[in-house]
Amino acid sequence: MVAAHHLSSPGHVEVAAGLVFHQGRLLITRRPAGTHLGGLWEFPGGKREPHETFEACLQRELREELGIEVEVGPLWCTVQHEYPEVRVQIHFYLCRWRAGEPRALGCAAWKWVDRRTLRRHRFPAADAQLLEQLVQTRKVWESAG
Ligand SMILES: Nc1nc2c([nH]c(=O)n2[C@@H]2O[C@H](COP(=O)(O)OP(=O)(O)OP(=O)(O)O)[C@@H](O)[C@H]2O)c(=O)[nH]1
Ligand SMILES: [Mg+2]
């Protein structure tokens, strides 16, 4: 009973999220109102399903949320964060946009931002350090995508 409860616990989730670059810009999406952290901007992605790799999860989530195809590149970082409602472990992958004009299928909005405009958007607390690194790492904006 205890083990089964633990396995099905909604308290801990594993997430893959994409740093999707194209022509020096980065794709961000807005979480729908009424969801966890609704209204904040984020890097598109979502929860990994059982037996799914993080790369496959990310490709699926980007199709579902935006209708785009990407090439998943190297892992940029992994972040753990405890929200009052849930403990998340998020794997952020560098990606290149490949096909499909983004559409707001599973998000409230989307936009391409550059190194200067990224910081004008409010993101979840878990993303704070990553945002700082991205803004400081000039070459990732120049080379990726
Ligand atoms: N995708 C994404 N999730 C993030 C980021 N930062 C962050 O704290 N999270 C949290 O990580 C979890 C991701 O789950 P999600 O809600 O995107 O999952 P999902 O797309 O599978 O949604 P669903 O469960 O409604 O199908 C949420 O609790 C979300 O608030 C981020 O930059 N990108
Ligand atoms: Mg999601």
XYZ file of C-alpha atoms and ligand atoms in Angstrom:
179
model
C 0.000 0.000 0.000
C 2.670 2.452 1.017
C 4.836 1.636 -2.013
C 1.904 1.834 -4.418
C 0.917 5.170 -2.972
C 4.471 6.391 -3.376
C 4.682 5.297 -7.034
C 1.462 6.999 -7.976
C 2.239 10.091 -5.914
C 1.525 13.294 -7.811
C 4.011 15.082 -5.551
C 7.083 14.541 -7.742
C 7.313 15.041 -11.501
C 10.052 14.628 -14.097
C 9.934 17.208 -16.865
C 11.716 17.849 -20.166
C 11.787 21.428 -21.464
C 13.247 22.891 -24.651
C 15.544 25.873 -25.219
C 14.425 26.173 -28.832
C 16.651 28.503 -30.840
C 16.160 29.776 -34.361
C 18.124 32.567 -36.032
C 19.441 33.946 -32.757
C 16.113 33.944 -30.975
C 14.622 31.707 -28.318
C 11.042 30.428 -28.171
C 9.067 30.977 -24.970
C 5.466 30.089 -24.160
C 2.916 31.291 -21.668
C 1.255 28.831 -19.297
C -2.545 28.773 -19.526
C -4.406 30.543 -16.717
C -5.723 28.130 -14.122
C -2.803 25.674 -14.395
C 0.134 25.379 -12.009
C 1.977 28.736 -12.299
C -0.616 29.890 -14.819
C 0.138 33.127 -16.677
C 3.913 32.865 -16.276
C 6.215 32.433 -19.273
C 8.260 29.240 -19.560
C 10.274 27.031 -21.848
C 7.847 24.667 -23.569
C 7.808 21.050 -22.437
C 6.085 18.790 -19.985
C 5.961 15.657 -17.924
C 7.680 12.500 -19.062
C 5.445 9.479 -19.515
C 6.520 6.056 -18.236
C 9.069 4.357 -20.533
C 9.569 7.541 -22.569
C 13.038 9.063 -23.019
C 13.393 12.754 -22.164
C 14.201 13.495 -25.821
C 11.051 11.712 -27.037
C 9.006 13.422 -24.339
C 10.261 16.809 -25.478
C 9.496 16.167 -29.141
C 5.977 15.010 -28.205
C 5.332 18.000 -25.932
C 6.506 20.506 -28.559
C 4.173 18.921 -31.109
C 1.255 18.983 -28.647
C 1.804 22.475 -27.267
C 3.049 24.262 -30.416
C 2.801 22.016 -33.470
C 6.520 22.344 -34.165
C 9.315 19.891 -34.961
C 12.721 20.355 -33.371
C 16.095 18.702 -33.306
C 16.915 17.918 -29.695
C 20.549 18.702 -28.887
C 22.631 18.503 -25.718
C 21.307 18.737 -22.190
C 21.956 22.272 -20.936
C 21.137 21.729 -17.259
C 18.921 19.896 -14.808
C 17.050 21.842 -12.157
C 15.296 20.586 -9.046
C 12.756 22.770 -7.343
C 10.160 22.354 -4.625
C 6.937 24.251 -5.059
C 4.362 24.030 -2.261
C 2.229 21.773 -4.507
C 4.846 19.722 -6.310
C 8.521 18.823 -6.490
C 9.879 19.090 -10.028
C 13.037 17.899 -11.730
C 13.381 19.662 -15.082
C 15.841 18.682 -17.815
C 16.478 21.603 -20.174
C 17.741 20.670 -23.651
C 19.222 22.910 -26.314
C 17.073 22.461 -29.442
C 16.965 23.778 -32.978
C 13.679 24.688 -34.586
C 13.190 22.579 -37.718
C 9.603 22.872 -39.016
C 6.154 24.260 -38.313
C 5.097 27.832 -37.527
C 4.325 27.799 -33.772
C 0.624 27.711 -32.863
C -0.857 28.144 -29.373
C -2.280 24.610 -29.189
C -1.437 23.824 -25.573
C -0.231 27.176 -24.310
C -1.825 30.592 -23.910
C 0.712 32.351 -26.157
C 4.162 32.011 -27.666
C 6.900 34.372 -28.815
C 10.477 34.505 -30.047
C 12.726 36.592 -27.803
C 16.308 37.764 -28.068
C 19.014 38.066 -25.424
C 17.826 41.501 -24.319
C 14.066 40.901 -24.244
C 14.081 37.504 -22.466
C 14.336 39.136 -19.042
C 11.203 41.243 -19.519
C 9.074 38.146 -18.947
C 8.099 36.578 -15.647
C 9.160 32.930 -15.322
C 8.701 30.280 -12.599
C 11.121 30.386 -9.667
C 12.760 27.150 -10.838
C 14.012 28.930 -13.974
C 15.810 31.842 -12.284
C 19.396 30.568 -12.506
C 18.906 29.253 -16.008
C 17.655 32.652 -17.202
C 20.739 34.294 -15.741
C 23.034 31.787 -17.493
C 21.283 32.226 -20.824
C 21.546 36.001 -20.732
C 25.240 35.793 -19.820
C 26.155 33.142 -22.394
C 26.346 35.224 -25.531
C 27.613 32.422 -27.737
C 24.557 30.221 -27.282
C 22.493 32.939 -29.005
C 24.969 33.298 -31.844
C 25.626 29.655 -32.650
C 22.451 27.744 -31.876
C 19.767 27.263 -34.489
N 7.635 23.118 -19.288
C 8.134 23.800 -18.276
N 7.746 23.499 -16.999
C 8.276 24.215 -16.010
C 9.250 25.234 -16.246
N 9.599 25.766 -15.041
C 8.880 25.134 -14.076
O 8.939 25.339 -12.872
N 8.062 24.179 -14.660
C 7.141 23.317 -13.924
O 7.333 21.971 -14.312
C 6.082 21.309 -14.436
C 5.915 20.986 -15.910
O 4.746 20.397 -16.137
P 3.722 20.859 -17.272
O 2.556 21.458 -16.584
O 4.395 21.646 -18.352
O 3.379 19.436 -17.810
P 2.574 19.025 -19.104
O 2.922 19.941 -20.227
O 2.814 17.548 -19.245
O 1.077 19.380 -18.691
P -0.170 18.489 -18.327
O 0.190 17.784 -17.074
O -1.236 19.530 -18.149
O -0.378 17.588 -19.515
C 5.015 22.287 -13.943
O 4.785 22.121 -12.569
C 5.689 23.632 -14.200
O 5.183 24.648 -13.408
C 9.647 25.534 -17.575
O 10.476 26.421 -17.872
N 9.062 24.775 -18.553
Mg 3.830 21.755 -20.473
